[in-house]
Coordinates of C-alpha atoms in Angstrom, one line a residue:
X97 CA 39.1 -19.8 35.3
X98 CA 41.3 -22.0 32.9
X99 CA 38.6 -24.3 31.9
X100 CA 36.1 -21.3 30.9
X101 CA 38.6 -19.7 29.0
X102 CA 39.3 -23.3 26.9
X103 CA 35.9 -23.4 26.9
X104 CA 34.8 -19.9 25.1
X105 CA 37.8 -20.1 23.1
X106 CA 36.6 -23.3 21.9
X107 CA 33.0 -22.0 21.2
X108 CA 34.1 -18.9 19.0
X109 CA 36.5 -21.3 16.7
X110 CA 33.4 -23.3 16.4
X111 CA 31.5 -20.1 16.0
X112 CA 34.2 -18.7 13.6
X113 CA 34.6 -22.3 11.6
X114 CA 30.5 -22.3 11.3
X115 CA 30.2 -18.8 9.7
X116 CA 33.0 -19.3 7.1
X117 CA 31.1 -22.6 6.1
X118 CA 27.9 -20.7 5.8
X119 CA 29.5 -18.0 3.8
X120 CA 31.0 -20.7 1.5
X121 CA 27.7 -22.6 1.3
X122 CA 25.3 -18.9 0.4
X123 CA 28.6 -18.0 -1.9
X124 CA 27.6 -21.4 -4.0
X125 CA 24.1 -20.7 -3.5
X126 CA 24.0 -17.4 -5.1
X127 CA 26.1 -18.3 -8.2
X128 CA 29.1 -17.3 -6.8
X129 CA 28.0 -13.8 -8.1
X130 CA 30.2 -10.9 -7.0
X131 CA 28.1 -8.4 -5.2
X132 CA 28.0 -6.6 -1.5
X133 CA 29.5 -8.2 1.3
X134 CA 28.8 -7.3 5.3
X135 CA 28.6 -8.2 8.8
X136 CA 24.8 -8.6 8.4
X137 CA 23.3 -9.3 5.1
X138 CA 20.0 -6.5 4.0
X139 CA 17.9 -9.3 4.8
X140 CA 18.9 -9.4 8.2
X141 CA 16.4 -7.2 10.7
X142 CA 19.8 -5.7 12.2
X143 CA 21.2 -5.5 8.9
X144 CA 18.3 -3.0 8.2
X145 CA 18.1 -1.5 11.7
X146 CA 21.7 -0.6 11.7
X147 CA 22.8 2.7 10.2
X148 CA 24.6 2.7 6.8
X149 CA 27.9 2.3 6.6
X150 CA 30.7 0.1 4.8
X151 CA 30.0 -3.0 7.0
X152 CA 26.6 -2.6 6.9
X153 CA 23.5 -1.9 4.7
X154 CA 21.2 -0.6 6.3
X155 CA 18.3 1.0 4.7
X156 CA 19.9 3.6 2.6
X157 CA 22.4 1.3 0.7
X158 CA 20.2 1.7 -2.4
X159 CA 19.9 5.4 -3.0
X160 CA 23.7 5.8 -1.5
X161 CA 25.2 3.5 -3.6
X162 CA 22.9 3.6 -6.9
X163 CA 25.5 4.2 -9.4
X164 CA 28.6 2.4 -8.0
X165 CA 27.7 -0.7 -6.7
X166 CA 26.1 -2.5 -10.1
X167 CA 28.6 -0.7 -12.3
X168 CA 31.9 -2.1 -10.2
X169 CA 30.2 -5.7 -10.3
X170 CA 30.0 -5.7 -14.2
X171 CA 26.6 -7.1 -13.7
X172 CA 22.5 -5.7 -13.2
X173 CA 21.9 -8.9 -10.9
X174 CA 24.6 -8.9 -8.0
X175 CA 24.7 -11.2 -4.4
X176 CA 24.4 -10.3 -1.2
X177 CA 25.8 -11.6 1.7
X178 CA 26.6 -11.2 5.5
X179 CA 29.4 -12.8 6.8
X180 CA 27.8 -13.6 10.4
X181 CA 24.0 -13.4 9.7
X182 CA 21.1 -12.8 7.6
X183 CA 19.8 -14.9 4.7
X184 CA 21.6 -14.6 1.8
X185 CA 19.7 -13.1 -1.9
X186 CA 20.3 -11.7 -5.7
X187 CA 19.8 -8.2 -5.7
X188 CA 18.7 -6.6 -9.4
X189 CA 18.4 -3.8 -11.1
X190 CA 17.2 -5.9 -14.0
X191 CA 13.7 -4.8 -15.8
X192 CA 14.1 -8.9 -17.2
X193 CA 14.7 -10.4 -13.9
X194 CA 12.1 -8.1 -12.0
X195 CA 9.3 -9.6 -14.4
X196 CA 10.8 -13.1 -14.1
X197 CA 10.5 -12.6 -10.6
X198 CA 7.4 -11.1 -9.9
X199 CA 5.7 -12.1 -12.8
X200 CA 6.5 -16.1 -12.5
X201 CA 3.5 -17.6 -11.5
X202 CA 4.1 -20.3 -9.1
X203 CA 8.0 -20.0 -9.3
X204 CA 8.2 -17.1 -7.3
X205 CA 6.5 -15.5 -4.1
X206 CA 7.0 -13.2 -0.9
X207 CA 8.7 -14.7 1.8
X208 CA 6.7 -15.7 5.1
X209 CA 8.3 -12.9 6.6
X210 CA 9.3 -10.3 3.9
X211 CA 6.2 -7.7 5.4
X212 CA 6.1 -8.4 8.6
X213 CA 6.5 -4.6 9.3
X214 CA 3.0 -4.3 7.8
X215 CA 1.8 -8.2 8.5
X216 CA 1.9 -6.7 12.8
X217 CA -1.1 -5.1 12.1
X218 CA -3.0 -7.9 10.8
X219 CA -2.9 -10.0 7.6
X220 CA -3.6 -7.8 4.6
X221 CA -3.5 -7.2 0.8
X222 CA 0.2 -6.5 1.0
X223 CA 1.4 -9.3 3.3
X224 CA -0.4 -12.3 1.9
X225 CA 0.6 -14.7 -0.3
X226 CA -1.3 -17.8 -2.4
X227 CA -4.9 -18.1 -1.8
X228 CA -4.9 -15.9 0.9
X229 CA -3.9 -12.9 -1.5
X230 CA -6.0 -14.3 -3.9
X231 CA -9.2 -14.1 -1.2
X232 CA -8.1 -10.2 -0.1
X233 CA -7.7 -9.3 -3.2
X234 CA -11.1 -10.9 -4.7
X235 CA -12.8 -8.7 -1.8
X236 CA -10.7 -5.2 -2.4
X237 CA -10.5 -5.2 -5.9
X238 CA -14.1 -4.1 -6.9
X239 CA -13.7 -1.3 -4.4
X240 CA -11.1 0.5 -6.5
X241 CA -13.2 1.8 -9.9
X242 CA -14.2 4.8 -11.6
X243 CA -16.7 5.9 -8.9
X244 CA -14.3 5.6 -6.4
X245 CA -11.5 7.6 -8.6
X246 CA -13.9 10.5 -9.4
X247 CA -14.8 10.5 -5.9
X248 CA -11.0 11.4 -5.0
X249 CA -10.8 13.9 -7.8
X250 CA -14.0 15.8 -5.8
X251 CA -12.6 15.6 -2.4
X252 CA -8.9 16.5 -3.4
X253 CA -10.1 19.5 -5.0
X254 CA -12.2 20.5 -2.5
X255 CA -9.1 19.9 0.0
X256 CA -7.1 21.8 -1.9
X257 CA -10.1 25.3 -1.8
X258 CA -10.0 24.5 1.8
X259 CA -6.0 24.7 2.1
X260 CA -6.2 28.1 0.4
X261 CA -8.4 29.3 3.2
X262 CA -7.6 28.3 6.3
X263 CA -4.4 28.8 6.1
X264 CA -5.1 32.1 4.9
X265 CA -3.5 31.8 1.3
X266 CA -6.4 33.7 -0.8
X267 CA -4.8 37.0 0.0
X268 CA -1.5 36.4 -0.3
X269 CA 0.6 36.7 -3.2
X270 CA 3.9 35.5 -2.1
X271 CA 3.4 31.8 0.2
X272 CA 6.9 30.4 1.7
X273 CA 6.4 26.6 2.2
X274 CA 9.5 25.7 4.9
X275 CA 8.2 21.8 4.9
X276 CA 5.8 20.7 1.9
X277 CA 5.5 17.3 3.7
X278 CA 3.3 19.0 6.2
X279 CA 0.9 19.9 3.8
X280 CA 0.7 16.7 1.1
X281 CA 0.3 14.6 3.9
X282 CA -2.2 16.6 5.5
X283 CA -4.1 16.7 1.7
X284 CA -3.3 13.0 2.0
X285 CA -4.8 11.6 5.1
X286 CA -7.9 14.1 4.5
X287 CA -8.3 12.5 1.2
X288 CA -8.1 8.6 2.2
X289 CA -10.2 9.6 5.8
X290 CA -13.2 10.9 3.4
X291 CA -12.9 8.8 0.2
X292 CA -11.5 5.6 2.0
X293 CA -13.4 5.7 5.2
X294 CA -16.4 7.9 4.4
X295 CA -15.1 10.1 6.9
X296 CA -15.3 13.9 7.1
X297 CA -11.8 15.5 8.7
X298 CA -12.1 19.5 7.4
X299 CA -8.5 20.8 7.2
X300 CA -8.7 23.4 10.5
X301 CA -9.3 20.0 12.4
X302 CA -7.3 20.4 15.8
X303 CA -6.7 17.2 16.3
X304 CA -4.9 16.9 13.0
X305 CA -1.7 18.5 14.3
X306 CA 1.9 18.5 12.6
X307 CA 3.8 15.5 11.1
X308 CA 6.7 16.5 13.4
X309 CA 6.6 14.4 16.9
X310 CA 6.9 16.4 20.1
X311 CA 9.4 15.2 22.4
X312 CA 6.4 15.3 25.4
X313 CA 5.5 11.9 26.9
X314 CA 1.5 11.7 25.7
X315 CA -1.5 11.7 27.7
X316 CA -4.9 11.1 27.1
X317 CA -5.6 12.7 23.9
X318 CA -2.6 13.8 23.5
X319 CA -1.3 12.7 20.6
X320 CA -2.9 13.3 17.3
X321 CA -3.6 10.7 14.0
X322 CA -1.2 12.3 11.5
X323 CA 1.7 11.9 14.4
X324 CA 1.0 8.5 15.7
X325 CA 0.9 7.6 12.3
X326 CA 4.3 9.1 11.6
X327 CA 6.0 7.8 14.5
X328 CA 4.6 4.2 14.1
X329 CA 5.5 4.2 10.4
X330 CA 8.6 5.5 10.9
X331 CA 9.8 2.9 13.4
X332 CA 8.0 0.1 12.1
X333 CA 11.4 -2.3 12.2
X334 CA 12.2 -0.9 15.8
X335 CA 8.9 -1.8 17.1
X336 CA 9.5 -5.6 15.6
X337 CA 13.2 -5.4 17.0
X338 CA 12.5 -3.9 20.6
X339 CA 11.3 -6.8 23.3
X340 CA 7.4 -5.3 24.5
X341 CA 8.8 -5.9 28.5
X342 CA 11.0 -2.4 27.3
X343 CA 7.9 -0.6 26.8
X344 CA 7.6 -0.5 30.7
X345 CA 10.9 1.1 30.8
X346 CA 10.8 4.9 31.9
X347 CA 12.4 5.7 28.4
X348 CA 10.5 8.8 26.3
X349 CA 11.0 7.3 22.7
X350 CA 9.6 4.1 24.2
X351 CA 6.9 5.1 25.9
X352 CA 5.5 7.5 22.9
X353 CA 6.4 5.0 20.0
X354 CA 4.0 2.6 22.4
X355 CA 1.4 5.1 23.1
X356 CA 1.2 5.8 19.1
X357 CA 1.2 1.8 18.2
X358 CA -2.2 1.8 21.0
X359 CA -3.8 5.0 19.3
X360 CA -3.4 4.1 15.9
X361 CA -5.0 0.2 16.9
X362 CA -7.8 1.5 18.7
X363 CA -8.5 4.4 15.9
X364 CA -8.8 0.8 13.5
X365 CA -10.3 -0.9 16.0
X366 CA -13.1 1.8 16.7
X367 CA -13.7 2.0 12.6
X368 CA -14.7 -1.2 12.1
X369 CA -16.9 -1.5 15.1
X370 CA -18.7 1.5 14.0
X371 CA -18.6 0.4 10.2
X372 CA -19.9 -2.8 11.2
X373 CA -22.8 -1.6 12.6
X374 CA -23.8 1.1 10.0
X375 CA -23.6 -1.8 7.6
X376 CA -26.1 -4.3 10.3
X377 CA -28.2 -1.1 10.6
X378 CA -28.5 -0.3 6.8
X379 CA -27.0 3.0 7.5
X380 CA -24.8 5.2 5.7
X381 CA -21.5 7.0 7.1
X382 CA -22.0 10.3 8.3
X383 CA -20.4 12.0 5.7
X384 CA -20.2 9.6 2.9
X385 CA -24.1 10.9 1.7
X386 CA -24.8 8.9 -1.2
X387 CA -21.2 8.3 -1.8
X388 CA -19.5 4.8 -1.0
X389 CA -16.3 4.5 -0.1
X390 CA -13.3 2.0 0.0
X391 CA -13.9 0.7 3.1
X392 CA -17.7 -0.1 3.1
X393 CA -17.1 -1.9 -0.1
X394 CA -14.5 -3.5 0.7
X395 CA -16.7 -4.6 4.3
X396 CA -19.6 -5.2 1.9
X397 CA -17.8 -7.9 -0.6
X398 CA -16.2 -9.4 2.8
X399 CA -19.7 -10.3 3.8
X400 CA -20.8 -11.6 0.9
X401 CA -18.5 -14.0 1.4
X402 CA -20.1 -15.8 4.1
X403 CA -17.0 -18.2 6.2
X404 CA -14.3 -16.7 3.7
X405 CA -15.5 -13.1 5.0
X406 CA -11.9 -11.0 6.0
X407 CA -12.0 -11.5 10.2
X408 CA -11.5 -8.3 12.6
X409 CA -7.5 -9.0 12.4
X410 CA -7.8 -8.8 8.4
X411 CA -10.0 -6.0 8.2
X412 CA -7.4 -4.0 10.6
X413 CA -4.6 -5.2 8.6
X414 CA -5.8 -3.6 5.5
X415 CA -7.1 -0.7 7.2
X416 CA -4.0 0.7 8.2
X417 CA -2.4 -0.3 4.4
X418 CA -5.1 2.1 4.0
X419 CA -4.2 4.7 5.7
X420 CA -0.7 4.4 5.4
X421 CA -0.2 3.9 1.8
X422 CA -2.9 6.2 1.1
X423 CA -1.8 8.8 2.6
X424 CA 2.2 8.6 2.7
X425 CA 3.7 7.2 0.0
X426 CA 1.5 9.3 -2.2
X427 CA 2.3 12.5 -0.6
X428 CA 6.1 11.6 -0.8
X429 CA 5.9 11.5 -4.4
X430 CA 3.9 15.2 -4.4
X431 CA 7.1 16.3 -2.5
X432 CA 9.5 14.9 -5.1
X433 CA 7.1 16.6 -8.1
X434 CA 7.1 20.0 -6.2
X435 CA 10.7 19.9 -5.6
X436 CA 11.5 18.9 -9.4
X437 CA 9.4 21.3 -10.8
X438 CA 10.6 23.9 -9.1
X439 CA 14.3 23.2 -10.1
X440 CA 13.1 23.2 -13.7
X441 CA 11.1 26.1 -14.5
X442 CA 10.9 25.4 -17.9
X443 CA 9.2 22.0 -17.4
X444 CA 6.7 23.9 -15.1
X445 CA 5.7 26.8 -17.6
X446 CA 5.2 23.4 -19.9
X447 CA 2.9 22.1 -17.9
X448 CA 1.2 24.9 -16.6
X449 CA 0.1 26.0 -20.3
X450 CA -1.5 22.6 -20.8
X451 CA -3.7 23.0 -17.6
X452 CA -4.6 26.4 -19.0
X453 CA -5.5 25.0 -22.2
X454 CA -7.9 22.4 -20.2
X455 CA -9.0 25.1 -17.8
X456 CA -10.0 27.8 -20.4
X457 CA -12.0 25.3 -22.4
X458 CA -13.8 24.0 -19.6
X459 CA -14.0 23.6 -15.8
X460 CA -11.5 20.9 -14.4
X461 CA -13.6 17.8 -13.8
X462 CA -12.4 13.9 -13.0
X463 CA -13.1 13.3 -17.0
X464 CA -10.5 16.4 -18.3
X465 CA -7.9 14.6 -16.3
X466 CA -6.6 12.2 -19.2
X467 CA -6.3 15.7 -21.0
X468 CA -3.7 16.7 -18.3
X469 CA -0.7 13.7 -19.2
X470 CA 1.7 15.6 -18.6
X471 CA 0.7 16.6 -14.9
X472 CA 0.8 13.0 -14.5
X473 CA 4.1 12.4 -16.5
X474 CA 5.7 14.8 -13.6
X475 CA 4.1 12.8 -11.0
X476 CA 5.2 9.8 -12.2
X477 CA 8.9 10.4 -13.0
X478 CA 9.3 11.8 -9.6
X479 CA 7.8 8.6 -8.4
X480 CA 10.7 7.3 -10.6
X481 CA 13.6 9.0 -8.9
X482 CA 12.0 8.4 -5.9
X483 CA 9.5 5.3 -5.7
X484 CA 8.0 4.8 -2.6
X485 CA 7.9 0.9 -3.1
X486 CA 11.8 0.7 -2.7
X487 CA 12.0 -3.3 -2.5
X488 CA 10.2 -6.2 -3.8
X489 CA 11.2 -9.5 -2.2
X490 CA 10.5 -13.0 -3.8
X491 CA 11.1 -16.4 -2.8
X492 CA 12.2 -18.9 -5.1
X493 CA 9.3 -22.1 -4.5
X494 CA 11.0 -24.1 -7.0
X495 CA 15.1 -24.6 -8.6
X496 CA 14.4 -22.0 -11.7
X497 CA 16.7 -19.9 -13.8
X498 CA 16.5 -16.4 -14.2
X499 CA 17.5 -14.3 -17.5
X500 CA 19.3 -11.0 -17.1
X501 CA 22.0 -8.9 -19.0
X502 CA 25.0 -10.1 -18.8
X503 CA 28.5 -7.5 -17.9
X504 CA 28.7 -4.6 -19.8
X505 CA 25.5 -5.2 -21.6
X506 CA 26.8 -8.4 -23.4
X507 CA 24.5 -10.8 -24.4
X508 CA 22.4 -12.6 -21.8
X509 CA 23.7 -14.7 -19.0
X510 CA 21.4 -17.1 -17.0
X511 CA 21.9 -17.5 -13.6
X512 CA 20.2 -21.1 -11.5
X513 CA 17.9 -19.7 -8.0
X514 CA 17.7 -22.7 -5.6
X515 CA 14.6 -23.3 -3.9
X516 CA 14.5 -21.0 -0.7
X517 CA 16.8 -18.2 -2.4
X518 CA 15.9 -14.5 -2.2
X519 CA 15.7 -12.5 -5.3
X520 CA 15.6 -8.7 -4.2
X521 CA 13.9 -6.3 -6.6
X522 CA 16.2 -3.0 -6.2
X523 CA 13.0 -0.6 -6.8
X524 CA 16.1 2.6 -6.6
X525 CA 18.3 0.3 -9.2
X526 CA 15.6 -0.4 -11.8
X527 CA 14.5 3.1 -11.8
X528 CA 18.1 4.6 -12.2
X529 CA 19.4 2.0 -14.4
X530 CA 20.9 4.0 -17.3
X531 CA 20.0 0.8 -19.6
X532 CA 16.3 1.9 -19.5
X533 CA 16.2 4.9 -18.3
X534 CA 19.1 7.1 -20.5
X535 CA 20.5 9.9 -17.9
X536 CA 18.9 8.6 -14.7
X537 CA 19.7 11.4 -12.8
X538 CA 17.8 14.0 -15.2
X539 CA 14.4 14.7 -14.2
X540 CA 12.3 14.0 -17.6
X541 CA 8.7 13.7 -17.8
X542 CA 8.4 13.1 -21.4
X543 CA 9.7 9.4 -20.1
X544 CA 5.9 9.1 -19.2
X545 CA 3.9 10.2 -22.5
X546 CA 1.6 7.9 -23.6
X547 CA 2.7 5.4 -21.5
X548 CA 0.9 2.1 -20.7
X549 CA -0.3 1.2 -17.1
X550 CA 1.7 -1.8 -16.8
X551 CA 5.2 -0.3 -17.8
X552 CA 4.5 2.2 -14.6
X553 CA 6.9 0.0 -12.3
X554 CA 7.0 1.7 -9.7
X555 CA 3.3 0.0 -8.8
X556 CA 5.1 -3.2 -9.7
X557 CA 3.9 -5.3 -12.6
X558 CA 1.3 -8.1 -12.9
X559 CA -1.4 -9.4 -10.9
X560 CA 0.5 -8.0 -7.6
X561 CA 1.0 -4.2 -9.0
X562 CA -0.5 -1.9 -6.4
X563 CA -4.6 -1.9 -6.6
X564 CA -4.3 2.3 -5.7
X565 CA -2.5 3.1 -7.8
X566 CA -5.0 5.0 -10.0
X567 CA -5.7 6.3 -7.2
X568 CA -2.7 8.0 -6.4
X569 CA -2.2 9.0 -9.5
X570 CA -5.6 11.0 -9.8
X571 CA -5.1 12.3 -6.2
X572 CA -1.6 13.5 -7.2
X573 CA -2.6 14.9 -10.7
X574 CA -5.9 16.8 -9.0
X575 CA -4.1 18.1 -6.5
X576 CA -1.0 19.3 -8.3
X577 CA -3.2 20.9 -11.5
X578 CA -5.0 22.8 -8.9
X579 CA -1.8 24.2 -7.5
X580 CA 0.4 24.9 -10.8
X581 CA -3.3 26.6 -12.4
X582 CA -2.7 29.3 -9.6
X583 CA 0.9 29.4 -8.4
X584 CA 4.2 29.2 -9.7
X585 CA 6.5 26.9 -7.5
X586 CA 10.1 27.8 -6.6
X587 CA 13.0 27.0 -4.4
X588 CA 12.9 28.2 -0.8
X589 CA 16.5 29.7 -1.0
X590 CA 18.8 30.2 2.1
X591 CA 20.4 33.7 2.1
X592 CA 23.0 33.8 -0.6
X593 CA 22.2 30.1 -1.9
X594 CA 21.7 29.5 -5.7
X595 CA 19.2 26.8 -7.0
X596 CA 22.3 23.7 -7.4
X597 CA 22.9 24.7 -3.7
X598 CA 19.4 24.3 -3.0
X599 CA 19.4 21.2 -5.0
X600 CA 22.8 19.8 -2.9
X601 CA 20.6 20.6 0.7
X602 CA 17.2 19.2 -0.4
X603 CA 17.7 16.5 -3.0
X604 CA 18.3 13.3 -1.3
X605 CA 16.7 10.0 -0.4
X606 CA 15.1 9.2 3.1
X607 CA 14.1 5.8 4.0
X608 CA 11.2 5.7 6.7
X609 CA 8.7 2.6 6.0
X610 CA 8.6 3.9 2.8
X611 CA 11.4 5.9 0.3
X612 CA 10.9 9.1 -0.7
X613 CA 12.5 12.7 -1.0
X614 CA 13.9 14.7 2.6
X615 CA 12.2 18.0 3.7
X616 CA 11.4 20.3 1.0
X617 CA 11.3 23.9 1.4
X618 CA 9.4 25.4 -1.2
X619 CA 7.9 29.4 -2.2
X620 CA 4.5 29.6 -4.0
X621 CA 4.5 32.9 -5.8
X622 CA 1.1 33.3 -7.3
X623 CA 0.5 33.5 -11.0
X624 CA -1.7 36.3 -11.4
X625 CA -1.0 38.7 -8.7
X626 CA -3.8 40.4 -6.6

C-alpha cells in the first residue's frame, strides 16, 4: 500500500505543479488583467453546468454580478480564469472592443466549439464560421424581406384575434395572466410554424400543450412540440455533458430529456422530407396558399446551388435555429416588455396614445408599423435589460491588439490578444454599462427613438448581426400594439404586495439556452369596459 500512496501523492504534486504553471502561463496570456478567478473558468462546460457560486461561474455570473465585477476591476475589459480547467478569455463590457471583436474581419471568429449547444443539431447559420457561414448565409438571407415581414405582421395579428377567443377573453373585462411565458411563446411558435414553415397550428391545437414539463415518463405521443422544445432547450449543455449509455438508465429526467431530443429530430426530420417533396412535386404547403415562407425559400436558394446545396444535416441544423430562436428568445423579450410596462404606467399610457393615434387614422397594417416607434422602443429596451443573445465568443486567428477604455474612464489603454485567446462579448455588461447607457437599471424607451439598425446590439453588429431580427421586432411590435390598443397591463399582485414587491419577486434574470426575464404574472384590465 506504501508504494501507491508514493505513487498518488507523487501524481497530485505533479498535478498541483502543472495547474499553477498553467495559471501562470493564461495570467501572461491575458495581460495579466485582473478579472474573475475560479475552479473552472466560464469557458469550461462544467464551469457553465455548475450552479453559481463564488468558486464558480456558472451561467448566471453575468446578470448576478453586473454592477460589481467591472466596477472592482477598474477596467470594461477584465480576465477570466480557472485555476484547474477551462480555457482562459477577456471578458468586456466594452461597446469599442465588442466591434473590434466582432467586427474585425479576419482577426477575429467563433471558436470551433463556442455553439456546439446549437452545432448537435446540425451545422447552421449560427454555428458556422468562414466560408461555410458565408454559403448558409448566401442561401438564408433572401428569405428574410419585406414579404416575409408583412407576412408575420398578418399571422401575428390574426394569432393574437384567435387568443382572445379561445381562451375566452372577448367577454371578460378583467384577465389575470399567472405566467405570460405561456402565452408569448405560444403566439411565438404559432407564428414561426405558419410564416417559417408554411404551417397552419390554430391556437386550440391539443397537441400544443403548456411550456411546463410534466414529471410523467412519455409515451407515444405523449409529449407535445412546445414542451420537447422547452426541455431540450433548456438542457442543451446537459445533453452535451451527459454520456448517451445514461440514457438507458431507469432515471425520469433522463429518459424524458431523451424522448424530447428524438421528438423534436424527427418533427425536423419529417419537415424536410415533406418540404422536399412539395418542392419535387411543384406543390405548395398546405397552408402557405400563395404565401412563401422561410423555409421553402430558404430550400429553394439551397437548390439552386447545385453541389453547394445545404445537405439534410444543414437543413435540420437551421431548422431548429428556426424554431428555437424564432420562437423563444422573441417571446422572452415580450415577457420583459409586459413586465416593464406594467411597472411604469406612465410609459404605457405613452404608448398606448400613439397606437390610438395610428388606429383612429387608419386600420393597423404591416406599413403603419414605422408609425408605432415607440412600441418598438419598449420592445427593444426590454431586449436591452434582458437580451436574449447573452454571449458572443470570438477567437483571436491572429496576435492583434484590442482598444478599450482604460480604469475609471481614463483615456484608452490597449491590450495584445495572442492567437488562440478568447475574447467574450458580456451581452448583460454592454447593455448595463452605465458609460453608454446612463442609469442602466431604469427602464427607458426613449433610448430607442430614431435609432439606427446597426446600433441595436442586442442583434450584434456587422455582417453576423442576427438575420431575424426584423423579424422579431415586427412580431413583437404587432403583437404588443394589438394588446396595449385593448388592454391596460398591470402587476399580478400577491395579497398585500405593493408594485417594488412585485418588482423584487418577478424581476430577475433566468439563463436557459437563452437569457431572459423569470415568470411573469401579469392582469390585463381592459380599456374600454363591456
Amino acid at each position: 500500500m506504501v508504494p501507491f500512496r508514493d505513487g498518488a501523492i507523487a501524481l497530485a504534486v505533479v498535478f498541483l505543479i502543472s495547474r499553477i504553471w498553467r495559471f501562470y502561463q493564461h495570467r501572461r496570456r491575458t495581460g495579466y488583467i485582473p478579472g474573475m478567478r475560479f475552479i473552472f473558468s466560464p469557458m469550461n462546460i462544467f464551469g457553465a453546468a455548475l450552479p453559481t457560486c463564488s468558486i464558480n461561474p456558472g451561467l448566471s455570473w453575468q446578470w448576478r454580478w453586473r454592477k460589481s465585477i467591472y466596477r472592482e476591476a477598474g477596467s470594461e475589459t477584465i480576465s477570466a480564469l480557472g485555476y484547474l480547467f477551462g480555457m482562459p478569455a477577456l471578458v468586456t463590457r466594452s461597446p469599442e472592443v465588442f466591434r473590434q471583436a466582432v467586427a474585425m474581419k479576419g482577426q477575429f471568429d467563433k471558436p470551433p466549439d463556442g455553439s456546439e449547444f446549437v452545432r448537435q443539431w446540425g451545422p447552421n447559420l449560427f454555428s458556422e464560421t468562414g466560408n461555410d457561414w458565408k454559403k448558409h448565409r448566401r442561401i438564408a438571407a433572401p428569405a428574410f424581406g419585406t414579404k416575409t415581414y408583412s407576412l408575420v405582421f398578418t399571422e401575428t395579428s390574426r394569432v393574437y384575434d384567435e387568443m382572445l377567443h379561445a381562451e375566452g377573453w372577448t367577454d371578460q373585462d378583467i384577465v389575470d395572466v399567472p405566467v405570460t411565458h405561456n402565452l408569448t411563446t405560444k403566439v411565438g411558435l404559432i407564428a414561426i410554424s405558419r410564416c417559417g414553415f408554411g404551417s397552419e397550428i390554430p391556437w386550440t391545437y391539443e397537441n400544443f400543450g403548456s411550456s411546463k414539463p410534466s414529471s410523467v415518463i412519455p409515451s407515444e405521443n405523449s409529449m407535445t412540440l412546445a414542451e420537447a422544445l422547452m426541455i431540450v432547450s433548456v438542457n442543451s449543455i446537459l445533453r452535451l455533458v451527459i454520456p448517451r449509455w445514461a440514457y438507458y438508465l431507469p432515471i425520469r429526467f433522463l429518459k424524458r430529456l431523451d424522448y424530447a431530443h428524438h421528438y423534436v429530430s424527427k418533427f425536423m426530420n419529417q419537415l424536410i422530407m415533406s418540404r422536399r417533396s412539395e418542392l419535387a412535386n411543384g406543390m405548395t404547403s398546405e397552408y402557405t396558399d400563395g404565401h412563401t415562407d422561410v423555409f421553402r425559400l430558404i430550400l429553394e436558394a439551397s437548390e439552386n446551388e447545385g453541389k453547394y446545396a445545404l445537405s439534410d444535416e444543414e437543413l435540420r441544423g437551421n431548422t431548429f435555429l428556426m424554431l428555437f430562436a424564432g420562437h423563444e428568445t422573441t417571446a422572452s423579450t415580450m415577457d420583459a416588455t409586459l413586465a416593464m410596462l406594467a411597472l411604469h404606467p406612465d410609459i404605457q399610457q405613452d404608448v398606448y396614445e400613439q397606437v390610438s393615434e395610428v388606429t383612429e387614422r387608419q386600420q393597423l397594417t404591416f406599413d403603419s408599423l414605422q408609425d408605432l416607434w415607440k412600441v418598438q422602443a419598449c420592445f427593444l429596451e426590454a431586449s436591452r435589460m434582458f437580451p436574449a443573445a447573452f454571449m458572443m465568443v470570438r477567437e483571436a486567428l491572429d496576435d492583434t491588439v484590442l482598444t478599450h477604455v482604460g480604469p475609471q474612464n481614463l483615456p484608452a489603454e490597449t491590450v495584445v490578444v495572442e492567437k488562440g485567446t478568447l475574447v467574450v462579448v458580456d451581452a448583460i455588461g454592454l447593455h448595463y454599462n452605465p458609460r453608454i447607457f446612463p442609469e442602466p437599471e431604469a427602464y427607458k424607451p426613449e433610448r430607442w427613438y430614431g435609432i439606427h439598425d446597426n446600433d441595436m446590439t442586442m442583434f450584434s453588429t456587422g455582417s453576423r448581426a442576427c438575420i431575424g431580427r426584423r423579424f422579431a421586432l415586427t412580431e413583437g411590435t404587432t403583437f404588443l400594439a394589438r394588446l396595449l390598443k385593448d388592454w391596460k397591463v398591470e402587476p399580478m399582485l400577491l395579497p398585500n404586495e405593493s408594485s417594488e414587491q412585485w418588482r423584487e419577486r418577478v424581476v430577475h434574470g433566468v439563463v436557459r439556452i437563452s437569457f431572459g426575464i423569470g415568470d411573469v404574472p401579469i392582469r390585463l384590465r381592459r380599456r374600454v369596459p363591456l
